[in-house]
Amino acid sequence: MSESPLIIALDYPSLDAALCMADQLDPARCRLKVGKELYTRSGPAVLEALHGRGFEVFLDLKFHDIPNTVAGAVQAAAEQGVWMVNVHASGGRKMMEAAAERLEKNGLATHLIAVTVLTSLQDSDLQEVGLSDNLAGQVERLARLTQQSGLQGVVCSAQEAAHLKTVCGDRFLKVTPGIRPSFAAVNDQQRIMTPNEAMQAGSTHLVIGRPVTQAVDPMEALAAIEAELA
């Protein structure tokens, strides 16, 4: 079981490619994230294979549907043994409460968190879908709602982590994508920080993909990130 804050994103289209990368990593030094494309192509087999290798898995499917449907999906994920699963906070209080209650009722220990605002979005994107609040205001509103609904944390950008630490407290999980080590390029996400900056700001877990998965030596890249955090 890893106590590391590092979650490596297995953003691959196939089970074989994902497992090839997993076999180059150490389950004692990181957790793994399985997202929509890999899970849609490979299904529960990818979770079984990663669990069999000793990894804890964050199933990043961002469920967003009517309360009973989301509760059932969250239960299904938890019964497959995932360490963490997420929903969209914009699905609302009833949806989040139903999911949290389902886990509690069945004695399932999976961490349940919610996405506030996707890290690819900016103020103009929110306005385009009819939200008058700015990014920071929307993130805070949804983080508060997530906590009130009984969830354990949120996915947020590192820029928002410091404020959410103040708003929601230290123990509320703040899982941060868009992390780029000092040796890596920016790519397509808008709100980014280095691992050390993010942890200092209040992030509890860091999601890192390409800087590790596209490295010539993934464990060397992981060690470089650990050194940045030391």
XYZ file of C-alpha atoms in Angstrom:
230
model
C 0.000 0.000 0.000
C 1.445 3.329 -1.061
C 1.505 6.374 1.212
C 2.894 8.475 -1.637
C 0.860 11.491 -2.804
C 1.715 10.560 -6.406
C -0.948 9.151 -8.734
C 0.330 8.225 -12.189
C -2.243 8.579 -14.976
C -2.399 5.540 -17.260
C -3.833 7.433 -20.234
C -3.500 4.601 -22.725
C -5.929 3.220 -25.305
C -5.159 -0.438 -24.600
C -4.792 -2.816 -21.691
C -1.434 -4.056 -22.971
C 0.057 -0.556 -23.131
C -1.249 0.314 -19.662
C 0.157 -2.855 -18.122
C 3.483 -2.368 -19.886
C 3.767 0.978 -18.077
C 2.490 -0.393 -14.768
C 5.174 -3.069 -14.893
C 7.794 -0.307 -14.968
C 6.433 1.349 -11.808
C 6.546 0.476 -8.108
C 3.214 0.096 -6.246
C 4.968 1.092 -3.015
C 5.847 4.488 -4.500
C 2.743 5.547 -6.429
C -0.903 4.855 -7.150
C -2.395 4.647 -10.636
C -5.292 6.429 -12.335
C -7.526 4.689 -14.866
C -9.644 7.014 -16.981
C -12.480 6.865 -19.462
C -10.743 5.596 -22.600
C -8.797 2.798 -20.947
C -11.759 1.644 -18.855
C -14.183 1.824 -21.773
C -11.858 -0.311 -23.911
C -10.661 -2.746 -21.232
C -13.361 -2.754 -18.547
C -12.891 -4.372 -15.143
C -9.987 -6.443 -16.512
C -7.660 -3.463 -16.170
C -8.570 -3.037 -12.492
C -8.049 -6.741 -11.816
C -4.663 -6.667 -13.534
C -3.469 -3.560 -11.663
C -4.758 -4.800 -8.310
C -2.992 -8.089 -8.999
C 0.246 -6.152 -9.360
C -0.291 -4.526 -5.969
C -1.419 -1.080 -7.116
C -4.134 1.044 -5.555
C -6.290 2.538 -8.307
C -8.136 5.818 -8.723
C -10.991 5.110 -11.152
C -11.463 8.470 -12.843
C -14.838 8.139 -14.590
C -16.483 11.338 -13.253
C -19.984 9.919 -12.894
C -22.787 12.452 -13.506
C -26.359 11.155 -13.735
C -29.523 10.805 -11.658
C -28.816 9.943 -7.991
C -29.741 6.250 -8.060
C -27.717 5.595 -11.214
C -24.614 7.288 -9.822
C -24.979 5.533 -6.475
C -25.079 2.192 -8.280
C -22.035 3.034 -10.399
C -20.042 4.170 -7.361
C -21.002 0.982 -5.517
C -19.917 -1.106 -8.520
C -16.537 0.641 -8.587
C -16.035 0.185 -4.852
C -16.957 -3.505 -5.038
C -14.195 -3.903 -7.628
C -11.784 -2.726 -4.945
C -10.766 0.680 -6.262
C -9.017 3.002 -3.824
C -10.795 6.117 -5.112
C -13.655 6.999 -7.467
C -15.120 10.347 -8.508
C -18.302 12.072 -9.590
C -19.079 15.537 -10.980
C -20.052 17.917 -8.167
C -22.271 19.743 -10.665
C -24.559 16.700 -10.481
C -25.805 18.258 -7.244
C -26.346 17.479 -3.590
C -28.898 14.662 -3.984
C -26.644 12.801 -6.396
C -23.544 13.121 -4.190
C -25.405 12.226 -1.005
C -26.901 9.131 -2.637
C -23.432 7.939 -3.685
C -21.878 8.589 -0.268
C -24.786 6.906 1.519
C -24.521 3.845 -0.737
C -20.855 3.355 0.170
C -21.553 3.789 3.879
C -24.588 1.467 3.822
C -22.516 -1.299 2.234
C -19.440 -0.780 4.399
C -17.264 0.141 1.410
C -14.081 2.086 2.217
C -13.403 3.524 -1.252
C -12.622 7.246 -1.209
C -15.364 9.239 -2.943
C -14.427 12.641 -4.316
C -15.952 15.108 -6.774
C -14.718 17.162 -9.706
C -15.355 20.870 -9.189
C -14.362 22.523 -12.482
C -12.296 20.701 -15.112
C -8.720 21.992 -15.282
C -9.077 22.646 -19.015
C -11.805 25.270 -18.424
C -11.507 29.036 -17.979
C -13.940 31.827 -17.035
C -15.059 32.247 -20.655
C -15.994 28.556 -20.837
C -18.197 28.858 -17.745
C -19.954 31.892 -19.200
C -20.591 30.014 -22.428
C -22.575 27.337 -20.575
C -24.574 29.915 -18.639
C -22.647 30.163 -15.352
C -22.293 33.776 -14.253
C -19.770 33.100 -11.472
C -16.048 33.135 -12.166
C -13.862 30.040 -11.938
C -12.751 30.577 -8.344
C -16.288 31.220 -7.152
C -17.674 28.154 -8.913
C -14.896 25.930 -7.557
C -15.509 27.133 -3.990
C -19.278 26.683 -4.273
C -18.942 23.125 -5.559
C -16.224 22.211 -3.039
C -18.434 23.363 -0.151
C -21.374 21.430 -1.600
C -19.192 18.323 -1.972
C -18.128 18.490 1.667
C -21.688 19.126 2.881
C -22.820 16.104 0.853
C -20.505 13.783 2.803
C -17.727 13.255 0.254
C -14.060 13.132 1.246
C -12.571 15.602 -1.194
C -12.410 17.150 -4.630
C -10.413 17.176 -7.805
C -9.176 20.739 -8.233
C -6.293 22.664 -9.747
C -3.253 23.416 -7.611
C -4.103 27.128 -7.828
C -7.343 26.417 -5.969
C -5.862 24.083 -3.348
C -4.685 26.803 -0.964
C -8.087 28.470 -0.822
C -9.902 25.149 -0.492
C -7.584 24.197 2.361
C -8.845 27.308 4.157
C -12.483 26.743 3.162
C -12.719 22.955 3.698
C -9.795 22.129 6.020
C -6.630 20.029 5.869
C -8.324 16.615 5.958
C -10.536 17.308 2.950
C -8.737 15.646 0.024
C -7.504 17.903 -2.761
C -6.505 15.780 -5.749
C -4.640 17.875 -8.265
C -4.167 17.184 -11.978
C -2.233 19.541 -14.243
C 0.979 18.894 -12.317
C 4.142 19.428 -14.330
C 7.549 18.720 -12.753
C 10.205 21.346 -13.427
C 11.631 19.122 -16.194
C 8.348 18.764 -18.134
C 6.370 20.672 -20.777
C 2.982 22.339 -20.261
C 0.893 20.504 -22.930
C -2.883 21.129 -22.971
C -3.917 22.033 -19.430
C -4.287 25.654 -18.455
C -3.908 25.678 -14.663
C -0.623 23.993 -13.750
C 2.039 23.912 -10.986
C 5.149 21.949 -10.088
C 4.725 19.086 -7.578
C 6.398 21.017 -4.780
C 4.339 24.164 -5.417
C 1.144 22.118 -5.418
C 1.904 20.329 -2.127
C 2.910 23.619 -0.507
C -0.370 25.115 -1.709
C -2.423 22.408 -0.020
C -2.833 19.563 -2.524
C -3.012 16.151 -0.841
C -2.511 14.037 -3.984
C -0.876 14.827 -7.325
C -1.982 13.334 -10.647
C 0.928 13.151 -13.086
C 0.828 11.577 -16.528
C 3.145 12.279 -19.429
C 6.182 13.492 -17.419
C 6.409 9.929 -16.068
C 4.690 7.779 -18.696
C 6.556 9.317 -21.640
C 9.931 9.341 -19.888
C 12.697 7.086 -21.188
C 12.932 5.673 -17.659
C 9.604 6.128 -15.805
C 11.020 5.197 -12.375
C 13.852 7.687 -12.859
C 11.250 10.373 -13.611
C 9.269 9.291 -10.541
C 12.421 9.528 -8.431
C 13.082 13.034 -9.798
C 9.573 14.072 -8.718
C 10.131 12.523 -5.271
C 13.348 14.555 -5.042
C 11.435 17.738 -5.893
C 9.041 16.956 -3.057
C 11.747 16.067 -0.508
